[in-house]
């Protein structure tokens, strides 16, 4: 047996992290600048737009106003995406003449894309017209990402400001984030992807004559292959940049037209973490102490590296049952070996395992390998990354505000242990704050565990399972973990396009998004109103835990792991762990 | 009430404005720019052949994409990776993997049958079968096989074509793609390109 961690894996992971940390610095500087108000040159451009929309850019909102604006804006998104799917048959840019999407699936998809989950119960290439993809799903790729970043901006301002009732203006934030961050970066990315071979056109499908006619099981001969077409590159760019993850094609980023080369793959992986990592840096800048941002980034990186190495090792070790049948699973100069079921030859084990960790650590949910066919414990780690609350880099915006919830919790626990009053970045943490943190942290575990319990104890829930036994439980647990944490990837064996799952997962996605955002904004409101304790007092307070040092980083990592482990270990033990024992015996 | 109405009006106008910019202008501008820079890639990296089945030159026929795999079953062609697309393998309208878990009996039966088929087509070859050649890809459209999978099949292909095995191995070597610095990418070869090169050499 070869070593489960190859040299290629170590170098790929090291190079990848260097790229992410390096690019996070300029990204963070830019995000902080946008959060502080647009640079003067852009102010003139945006003034016209704001006048057009009737927005007074200088008027800020309190947390309730910010939340109300956000909810209304996202409700409009649900209505628009739902309507486009239901009406696509009579709208233009539908060269394949695709019919209207069924109501339950359409509503599920609308919620899914508005909540930045991008769970997909349907197969894109045979369900959505080009117009629905662009004007419905594509728009929400931008706007759901902008919404998440806006909430992070509001919370960052709450720490940076003091004695104020306002957090910024949601409409202004959304416009600036979209126009100054997401749009220009997506444009450049889309062109690079197109250069690598990602398609970008408005053509109907192309029929190709097969080189060798294929004799089918029923005796007939197949002579053609259908090649799907569409504006993929433009959507691919924002799909990654906004940690959306919803594929144009059913096979998502494993499809050669979405992710054609090892280089497009590397770029996709870097782009997923770009904004989540950049926001940590931006946070440090905004609170006037860059070490604070880097401490969060370090905690995320530590959790991430442990998870990646685990997934890589299990995937490279492969499935002993296949080796027993006569398959060669050893890595060599001529093949990656390992567990190649559900993987692409151009990505092999190293780049597939790394991608699987990235996409579940960030709440992206794009896949370049089929997660249902991961070895059981690798799949379990991917699941756990989501269940930790999508705070290991996490979604754009949601990763940072999720991690800040844990940071407040860690500070609170540390204060209980040392008998001092808790304080984070000079802000006193009192019952009002802790209540809001607790609500925000408890919403998703409740959704996941209750949802899974209902699904496995009803006929409608069990009807969708593909894999028998413990793997079946994993499918359901993965689905609810993915939906409630707004990830969107799947153990796709589950037939989730049924009224039961469309409804149950739709509820999980909506509450997992907005029942967290509202308490986070409420927390921001409380924090913004507080005075910052003068810095001298903080320094003089020798026993207060500095929140930029290694001790705090370890405490933060342990807090995240403790909450996640206590909540999910029993369920994981019944799913992936049982599956693993079945595999090796 | 008035405040709520103002909220709604703002939300609606911002939503419409950003929808037009990101949902219409953005993909259109990307299409124009990308198609002028990368004409072939944006249209699917299509492969054209001027001859039809009878060898008549009849305009440009699309015979595939250099990025999308095709199924092959004759002993004289390299076989692609198994594809789990339904109802037929390498169905471009329904990309996807098998989604079978590691313990699923269906997976084990399928792998057993694939190994048996490869051995039946090449009875003298007792080597273990490279794993990518008996496992379904993620997309069901994987254009590549590992170099190990190509080497494994080279004796069968040479025998079926009545050519020397070194000629086949030379072709593999010419079309082989290897990881950059041993880090980015995997050792592999494009099956459609390899089989076209074999057919052209005939």
GROMACS .gro file of N, CA and C in nm, chain A residues 93-221:
model
  387
   93UNK      N    1  -3.511   3.305  -2.522
   93UNK     CA    2  -3.385   3.238  -2.486
   93UNK      C    3  -3.408   3.100  -2.427
   94UNK      N    4  -3.493   3.023  -2.496
   94UNK     CA    5  -3.521   2.887  -2.454
   94UNK      C    6  -3.509   2.797  -2.577
   95UNK      N    7  -3.387   2.783  -2.631
   95UNK     CA    8  -3.372   2.713  -2.760
   95UNK      C    9  -3.411   2.565  -2.754
   96UNK      N   10  -3.406   2.504  -2.635
   96UNK     CA   11  -3.444   2.363  -2.626
   96UNK      C   12  -3.593   2.346  -2.598
   97UNK      N   13  -3.667   2.461  -2.597
   97UNK     CA   14  -3.812   2.457  -2.569
   97UNK      C   15  -3.844   2.379  -2.442
   98UNK      N   16  -3.774   2.411  -2.335
   98UNK     CA   17  -3.795   2.342  -2.208
   98UNK      C   18  -3.926   2.389  -2.146
   99UNK      N   19  -4.001   2.297  -2.084
   99UNK     CA   20  -4.130   2.335  -2.024
   99UNK      C   21  -4.111   2.404  -1.889
  100UNK      N   22  -4.221   2.455  -1.835
  100UNK     CA   23  -4.218   2.519  -1.704
  100UNK      C   24  -4.174   2.418  -1.598
  101UNK      N   25  -4.102   2.467  -1.497
  101UNK     CA   26  -4.059   2.379  -1.387
  101UNK      C   27  -4.177   2.359  -1.292
  102UNK      N   28  -4.189   2.239  -1.234
  102UNK     CA   29  -4.300   2.208  -1.143
  102UNK      C   30  -4.297   2.302  -1.022
  103UNK      N   31  -4.416   2.336  -0.966
  103UNK     CA   32  -4.421   2.436  -0.859
  103UNK      C   33  -4.332   2.405  -0.739
  104UNK      N   34  -4.334   2.280  -0.689
  104UNK     CA   35  -4.255   2.252  -0.568
  104UNK      C   36  -4.106   2.263  -0.595
  105UNK      N   37  -4.064   2.214  -0.711
  105UNK     CA   38  -3.922   2.224  -0.747
  105UNK      C   39  -3.882   2.369  -0.771
  106UNK      N   40  -3.971   2.446  -0.835
  106UNK     CA   41  -3.940   2.585  -0.865
  106UNK      C   42  -3.924   2.667  -0.736
  107UNK      N   43  -4.010   2.641  -0.638
  107UNK     CA   44  -4.002   2.715  -0.512
  107UNK      C   45  -3.874   2.676  -0.437
  108UNK      N   46  -3.845   2.546  -0.435
  108UNK     CA   47  -3.723   2.498  -0.370
  108UNK      C   48  -3.600   2.565  -0.433
  109UNK      N   49  -3.597   2.568  -0.565
  109UNK     CA   50  -3.483   2.627  -0.634
  109UNK      C   51  -3.474   2.777  -0.609
  110UNK      N   52  -3.589   2.843  -0.606
  110UNK     CA   53  -3.588   2.988  -0.580
  110UNK      C   54  -3.529   3.018  -0.443
  111UNK      N   55  -3.576   2.944  -0.341
  111UNK     CA   56  -3.521   2.964  -0.206
  111UNK      C   57  -3.372   2.929  -0.206
  112UNK      N   58  -3.341   2.821  -0.274
  112UNK     CA   59  -3.204   2.771  -0.275
  112UNK      C   60  -3.105   2.876  -0.328
  113UNK      N   61  -3.140   2.943  -0.437
  113UNK     CA   62  -3.046   3.038  -0.495
  113UNK      C   63  -3.048   3.172  -0.422
  114UNK      N   64  -3.162   3.208  -0.364
  114UNK     CA   65  -3.168   3.334  -0.289
  114UNK      C   66  -3.090   3.322  -0.158
  115UNK      N   67  -3.088   3.201  -0.099
  115UNK     CA   68  -3.019   3.184   0.028
  115UNK      C   69  -2.872   3.150   0.011
  116UNK      N   70  -2.820   3.159  -0.112
  116UNK     CA   71  -2.679   3.128  -0.137
  116UNK      C   72  -2.648   2.980  -0.111
  117UNK      N   73  -2.753   2.897  -0.111
  117UNK     CA   74  -2.731   2.754  -0.089
  117UNK      C   75  -2.697   2.687  -0.221
  118UNK      N   76  -2.784   2.711  -0.319
  118UNK     CA   77  -2.769   2.653  -0.452
  118UNK      C   78  -2.775   2.501  -0.449
  119UNK      N   79  -2.858   2.451  -0.360
  119UNK     CA   80  -2.899   2.311  -0.364
  119UNK      C   81  -2.976   2.293  -0.494
  120UNK      N   82  -2.951   2.182  -0.564
  120UNK     CA   83  -3.019   2.162  -0.692
  120UNK      C   84  -3.086   2.026  -0.697
  121UNK      N   85  -3.218   2.028  -0.693
  121UNK     CA   86  -3.293   1.903  -0.704
  121UNK      C   87  -3.313   1.862  -0.848
  122UNK      N   88  -3.271   1.947  -0.942
  122UNK     CA   89  -3.298   1.926  -1.084
  122UNK      C   90  -3.164   1.912  -1.158
  123UNK      N   91  -3.170   1.869  -1.284
  123UNK     CA   92  -3.050   1.867  -1.368
  123UNK      C   93  -3.054   1.989  -1.459
  124UNK      N   94  -2.955   2.077  -1.444
  124UNK     CA   95  -2.958   2.207  -1.510
  124UNK      C   96  -2.976   2.202  -1.661
  125UNK      N   97  -2.895   2.117  -1.727
  125UNK     CA   98  -2.895   2.122  -1.874
  125UNK      C   99  -3.026   2.077  -1.935
  126UNK      N  100  -3.110   2.004  -1.858
  126UNK     CA  101  -3.235   1.956  -1.915
  126UNK      C  102  -3.356   2.017  -1.846
  127UNK      N  103  -3.336   2.123  -1.766
  127UNK     CA  104  -3.448   2.180  -1.691
  127UNK      C  105  -3.464   2.330  -1.711
  128UNK      N  106  -3.350   2.405  -1.708
  128UNK     CA  107  -3.357   2.550  -1.705
  128UNK      C  108  -3.322   2.611  -1.841
  129UNK      N  109  -3.404   2.705  -1.888
  129UNK     CA  110  -3.373   2.774  -2.012
  129UNK      C  111  -3.255   2.869  -1.989
  130UNK      N  112  -3.194   2.914  -2.098
  130UNK     CA  113  -3.082   3.008  -2.085
  130UNK      C  114  -3.125   3.133  -2.008
  131UNK      N  115  -3.249   3.179  -2.035
  131UNK     CA  116  -3.296   3.301  -1.968
  131UNK      C  117  -3.311   3.277  -1.817
  132UNK      N  118  -3.368   3.162  -1.780
  132UNK     CA  119  -3.382   3.132  -1.637
  132UNK      C  120  -3.245   3.124  -1.571
  133UNK      N  121  -3.150   3.060  -1.640
  133UNK     CA  122  -3.015   3.049  -1.584
  133UNK      C  123  -2.956   3.188  -1.559
  134UNK      N  124  -2.968   3.278  -1.658
  134UNK     CA  125  -2.903   3.409  -1.649
  134UNK      C  126  -2.977   3.503  -1.556
  135UNK      N  127  -3.105   3.526  -1.590
  135UNK     CA  128  -3.180   3.634  -1.525
  135UNK      C  129  -3.239   3.588  -1.391
  136UNK      N  130  -3.251   3.457  -1.373
  136UNK     CA  131  -3.299   3.408  -1.245
  136UNK      C  132  -3.184   3.364  -1.158
  137UNK      N  133  -3.124   3.251  -1.195
  137UNK     CA  134  -3.020   3.191  -1.112
  137UNK      C  135  -2.894   3.276  -1.111
  138UNK      N  136  -2.853   3.327  -1.228
  138UNK     CA  137  -2.730   3.406  -1.235
  138UNK      C  138  -2.739   3.531  -1.148
  139UNK      N  139  -2.851   3.600  -1.155
  139UNK     CA  140  -2.869   3.722  -1.076
  139UNK      C  141  -2.858   3.690  -0.927
  140UNK      N  142  -2.920   3.581  -0.884
  140UNK     CA  143  -2.914   3.547  -0.742
  140UNK      C  144  -2.775   3.500  -0.699
  141UNK      N  145  -2.697   3.449  -0.795
  141UNK     CA  146  -2.557   3.419  -0.762
  141UNK      C  147  -2.489   3.546  -0.714
  142UNK      N  148  -2.519   3.658  -0.779
  142UNK     CA  149  -2.461   3.786  -0.737
  142UNK      C  150  -2.527   3.838  -0.610
  143UNK      N  151  -2.661   3.842  -0.610
  143UNK     CA  152  -2.731   3.913  -0.503
  143UNK      C  153  -2.728   3.839  -0.370
  144UNK      N  154  -2.730   3.705  -0.375
  144UNK     CA  155  -2.722   3.632  -0.247
  144UNK      C  156  -2.583   3.649  -0.188
  145UNK      N  157  -2.482   3.653  -0.275
  145UNK     CA  158  -2.346   3.677  -0.225
  145UNK      C  159  -2.336   3.818  -0.167
  146UNK      N  160  -2.392   3.915  -0.238
  146UNK     CA  161  -2.387   4.053  -0.189
  146UNK      C  162  -2.460   4.066  -0.056
  147UNK      N  163  -2.571   3.993  -0.041
  147UNK     CA  164  -2.646   3.997   0.085
  147UNK      C  165  -2.561   3.946   0.201
  148UNK      N  166  -2.494   3.833   0.179
  148UNK     CA  167  -2.409   3.777   0.284
  148UNK      C  168  -2.297   3.873   0.323
  149UNK      N  169  -2.233   3.933   0.223
  149UNK     CA  170  -2.123   4.026   0.250
  149UNK      C  171  -2.176   4.150   0.323
  150UNK      N  172  -2.297   4.194   0.285
  150UNK     CA  173  -2.355   4.311   0.350
  150UNK      C  174  -2.375   4.286   0.499
  151UNK      N  175  -2.424   4.166   0.535
  151UNK     CA  176  -2.443   4.135   0.677
  151UNK      C  177  -2.308   4.136   0.749
  152UNK      N  178  -2.204   4.081   0.682
  152UNK     CA  179  -2.071   4.084   0.743
  152UNK      C  180  -2.024   4.228   0.762
  153UNK      N  181  -2.050   4.314   0.663
  153UNK     CA  182  -2.015   4.456   0.675
  153UNK      C  183  -2.082   4.517   0.797
  154UNK      N  184  -2.212   4.488   0.813
  154UNK     CA  185  -2.287   4.546   0.925
  154UNK      C  186  -2.227   4.503   1.058
  155UNK      N  187  -2.190   4.375   1.069
  155UNK     CA  188  -2.135   4.326   1.195
  155UNK      C  189  -1.994   4.383   1.218
  156UNK      N  190  -1.917   4.396   1.110
  156UNK     CA  191  -1.783   4.455   1.123
  156UNK      C  192  -1.794   4.600   1.171
  157UNK      N  193  -1.889   4.672   1.114
  157UNK     CA  194  -1.907   4.812   1.157
  157UNK      C  195  -1.947   4.818   1.304
  158UNK      N  196  -2.027   4.719   1.348
  158UNK     CA  197  -2.072   4.720   1.487
  158UNK      C  198  -1.955   4.712   1.583
  159UNK      N  199  -1.851   4.635   1.544
  159UNK     CA  200  -1.732   4.627   1.628
  159UNK      C  201  -1.646   4.753   1.615
  160UNK      N  202  -1.646   4.810   1.495
  160UNK     CA  203  -1.558   4.925   1.470
  160UNK      C  204  -1.615   5.054   1.530
  161UNK      N  205  -1.747   5.064   1.536
  161UNK     CA  206  -1.811   5.187   1.583
  161UNK      C  207  -1.841   5.180   1.731
  162UNK      N  208  -1.885   5.290   1.786
  162UNK     CA  209  -1.935   5.285   1.924
  162UNK      C  210  -2.042   5.391   1.947
  163UNK      N  211  -2.130   5.357   2.036
  163UNK     CA  212  -2.235   5.450   2.076
  163UNK      C  213  -2.322   5.498   1.961
  164UNK      N  214  -2.347   5.410   1.864
  164UNK     CA  215  -2.430   5.453   1.752
  164UNK      C  216  -2.546   5.356   1.733
  165UNK      N  217  -2.653   5.406   1.674
  165UNK     CA  218  -2.768   5.320   1.650
  165UNK      C  219  -2.771   5.264   1.509
  166UNK      N  220  -2.673   5.301   1.425
  166UNK     CA  221  -2.684   5.263   1.284
  166UNK      C  222  -2.571   5.170   1.241
  167UNK      N  223  -2.602   5.090   1.138
  167UNK     CA  224  -2.507   4.988   1.089
  167UNK      C  225  -2.468   5.010   0.944
  168UNK      N  226  -2.520   5.113   0.880
  168UNK     CA  227  -2.498   5.130   0.736
  168UNK      C  228  -2.630   5.120   0.664
  169UNK      N  229  -2.625   5.121   0.532
  169UNK     CA  230  -2.747   5.113   0.453
  169UNK      C  231  -2.744   4.988   0.367
  170UNK      N  232  -2.844   4.901   0.382
  170UNK     CA  233  -2.843   4.776   0.307
  170UNK      C  234  -2.846   4.798   0.155
  171UNK      N  235  -2.937   4.881   0.103
  171UNK     CA  236  -2.937   4.899  -0.043
  171UNK      C  237  -2.804   4.952  -0.095
  172UNK      N  238  -2.744   5.046  -0.023
  172UNK     CA  239  -2.616   5.102  -0.067
  172UNK      C  240  -2.508   4.993  -0.065
  173UNK      N  241  -2.507   4.914   0.042
  173UNK     CA  242  -2.407   4.807   0.052
  173UNK      C  243  -2.421   4.707  -0.062
  174UNK      N  244  -2.544   4.666  -0.090
  174UNK     CA  245  -2.565   4.565  -0.193
  174UNK      C  246  -2.520   4.617  -0.330
  175UNK      N  247  -2.554   4.742  -0.360
  175UNK     CA  248  -2.515   4.798  -0.489
  175UNK      C  249  -2.362   4.806  -0.499
  176UNK      N  250  -2.299   4.856  -0.394
  176UNK     CA  251  -2.152   4.872  -0.400
  176UNK      C  252  -2.082   4.738  -0.407
  177UNK      N  253  -2.125   4.641  -0.326
  177UNK     CA  254  -2.059   4.509  -0.327
  177UNK      C  255  -2.073   4.446  -0.466
  178UNK      N  256  -2.192   4.457  -0.523
  178UNK     CA  257  -2.214   4.396  -0.654
  178UNK      C  258  -2.129   4.465  -0.761
  179UNK      N  259  -2.133   4.597  -0.763
  179UNK     CA  260  -2.068   4.669  -0.873
  179UNK      C  261  -1.917   4.680  -0.857
  180UNK      N  262  -1.868   4.691  -0.735
  180UNK     CA  263  -1.724   4.716  -0.717
  180UNK      C  264  -1.645   4.590  -0.685
  181UNK      N  265  -1.711   4.486  -0.635
  181UNK     CA  266  -1.637   4.365  -0.598
  181UNK      C  267  -1.673   4.249  -0.690
  182UNK      N  268  -1.801   4.213  -0.691
  182UNK     CA  269  -1.840   4.088  -0.757
  182UNK      C  270  -1.833   4.099  -0.910
  183UNK      N  271  -1.883   4.210  -0.964
  183UNK     CA  272  -1.894   4.220  -1.109
  183UNK      C  273  -1.757   4.226  -1.179
  184UNK      N  274  -1.667   4.316  -1.138
  184UNK     CA  275  -1.538   4.320  -1.209
  184UNK      C  276  -1.457   4.191  -1.195
  185UNK      N  277  -1.456   4.133  -1.076
  185UNK     CA  278  -1.381   4.007  -1.058
  185UNK      C  279  -1.442   3.895  -1.142
  186UNK      N  280  -1.574   3.889  -1.145
  186UNK     CA  281  -1.641   3.784  -1.223
  186UNK      C  282  -1.609   3.797  -1.370
  187UNK      N  283  -1.604   3.920  -1.418
  187UNK     CA  284  -1.577   3.942  -1.560
  187UNK      C  285  -1.440   3.886  -1.598
  188UNK      N  286  -1.340   3.919  -1.518
  188UNK     CA  287  -1.205   3.870  -1.547
  188UNK      C  288  -1.200   3.717  -1.537
  189UNK      N  289  -1.260   3.664  -1.431
  189UNK     CA  290  -1.261   3.519  -1.412
  189UNK      C  291  -1.330   3.448  -1.528
  190UNK      N  292  -1.442   3.503  -1.572
  190UNK     CA  293  -1.518   3.439  -1.680
  190UNK      C  294  -1.432   3.429  -1.805
  191UNK      N  295  -1.354   3.533  -1.833
  191UNK     CA  296  -1.269   3.530  -1.952
  191UNK      C  297  -1.159   3.425  -1.937
  192UNK      N  298  -1.100   3.415  -1.818
  192UNK     CA  299  -0.996   3.313  -1.797
  192UNK      C  300  -1.056   3.173  -1.812
  193UNK      N  301  -1.173   3.152  -1.754
  193UNK     CA  302  -1.238   3.021  -1.767
  193UNK      C  303  -1.265   2.991  -1.914
  194UNK      N  304  -1.315   3.090  -1.989
  194UNK     CA  305  -1.343   3.068  -2.131
  194UNK      C  306  -1.215   3.029  -2.205
  195UNK      N  307  -1.105   3.092  -2.168
  195UNK     CA  308  -0.978   3.057  -2.231
  195UNK      C  309  -0.938   2.913  -2.205
  196UNK      N  310  -0.978   2.861  -2.090
  196UNK     CA  311  -0.946   2.723  -2.057
  196UNK      C  312  -1.041   2.624  -2.126
  197UNK      N  313  -1.154   2.674  -2.177
  197UNK     CA  314  -1.246   2.584  -2.248
  197UNK      C  315  -1.388   2.581  -2.195
  198UNK      N  316  -1.419   2.667  -2.097
  198UNK     CA  317  -1.558   2.674  -2.049
  198UNK      C  318  -1.641   2.744  -2.157
  199UNK      N  319  -1.756   2.684  -2.191
  199UNK     CA  320  -1.833   2.738  -2.303
  199UNK      C  321  -1.905   2.868  -2.263
  200UNK      N  322  -1.933   2.951  -2.363
  200UNK     CA  323  -2.006   3.076  -2.342
  200UNK      C  324  -2.076   3.112  -2.472
  201UNK      N  325  -2.201   3.072  -2.485
  201UNK     CA  326  -2.276   3.100  -2.607
  201UNK      C  327  -2.424   3.091  -2.578
  202UNK      N  328  -2.504   3.123  -2.676
  202UNK     CA  329  -2.650   3.114  -2.660
  202UNK      C  330  -2.708   3.015  -2.760
  203UNK      N  331  -2.627   2.918  -2.802
  203UNK     CA  332  -2.669   2.823  -2.904
  203UNK      C  333  -2.755   2.713  -2.845
  204UNK      N  334  -2.836   2.649  -2.932
  204UNK     CA  335  -2.901   2.525  -2.889
  204UNK      C  336  -2.796   2.414  -2.881
  205UNK      N  337  -2.832   2.299  -2.824
  205UNK     CA  338  -2.738   2.187  -2.813
  205UNK      C  339  -2.684   2.148  -2.950
  206UNK      N  340  -2.561   2.096  -2.951
  206UNK     CA  341  -2.498   2.052  -3.076
  206UNK      C  342  -2.503   1.900  -3.081
  207UNK      N  343  -2.536   1.846  -3.198
  207UNK     CA  344  -2.536   1.701  -3.214
  207UNK      C  345  -2.406   1.660  -3.283
  208UNK      N  346  -2.333   1.568  -3.222
  208UNK     CA  347  -2.206   1.523  -3.278
  208UNK      C  348  -2.219   1.377  -3.323
  209UNK      N  349  -2.154   1.344  -3.432
  209UNK     CA  350  -2.155   1.205  -3.480
  209UNK      C  351  -2.047   1.128  -3.405
  210UNK      N  352  -2.086   1.022  -3.334
  210UNK     CA  353  -1.989   0.946  -3.256
  210UNK      C  354  -1.882   0.885  -3.346
  211UNK      N  355  -1.759   0.881  -3.297
  211UNK     CA  356  -1.650   0.821  -3.374
  211UNK      C  357  -1.675   0.672  -3.390
  212UNK      N  358  -1.720   0.607  -3.283
  212UNK     CA  359  -1.753   0.464  -3.292
  212UNK      C  360  -1.898   0.447  -3.250
  213UNK      N  361  -1.986   0.403  -3.341
  213UNK     CA  362  -2.127   0.383  -3.303
  213UNK      C  363  -2.135   0.290  -3.182
  214UNK      N  364  -2.231   0.319  -3.094
  214UNK     CA  365  -2.240   0.245  -2.968
  214UNK      C  366  -2.360   0.152  -2.972
  215UNK      N  367  -2.333   0.022  -2.954
  215UNK     CA  368  -2.440  -0.077  -2.953
  215UNK      C  369  -2.505  -0.077  -2.816
  216UNK      N  370  -2.635  -0.043  -2.811
  216UNK     CA  371  -2.702  -0.032  -2.682
  216UNK      C  372  -2.754  -0.167  -2.636
  217UNK      N  373  -2.790  -0.172  -2.509
  217UNK     CA  374  -2.837  -0.297  -2.449
  217UNK      C  375  -2.960  -0.350  -2.522
  218UNK      N  376  -3.046  -0.261  -2.574
  218UNK     CA  377  -3.169  -0.307  -2.639
  218UNK      C  378  -3.145  -0.346  -2.786
  219UNK      N  379  -3.019  -0.348  -2.830
  219UNK     CA  380  -2.988  -0.392  -2.965
  219UNK      C  381  -2.980  -0.280  -3.066
  220UNK      N  382  -3.032  -0.161  -3.032
  220UNK     CA  383  -3.024  -0.050  -3.127
  220UNK      C  384  -2.884   0.013  -3.123
  221UNK      N  385  -2.850   0.086  -3.228
  221UNK     CA  386  -2.719   0.147  -3.236
  221UNK      C  387  -2.730   0.298  -3.220
   0.00000   0.00000   0.00000
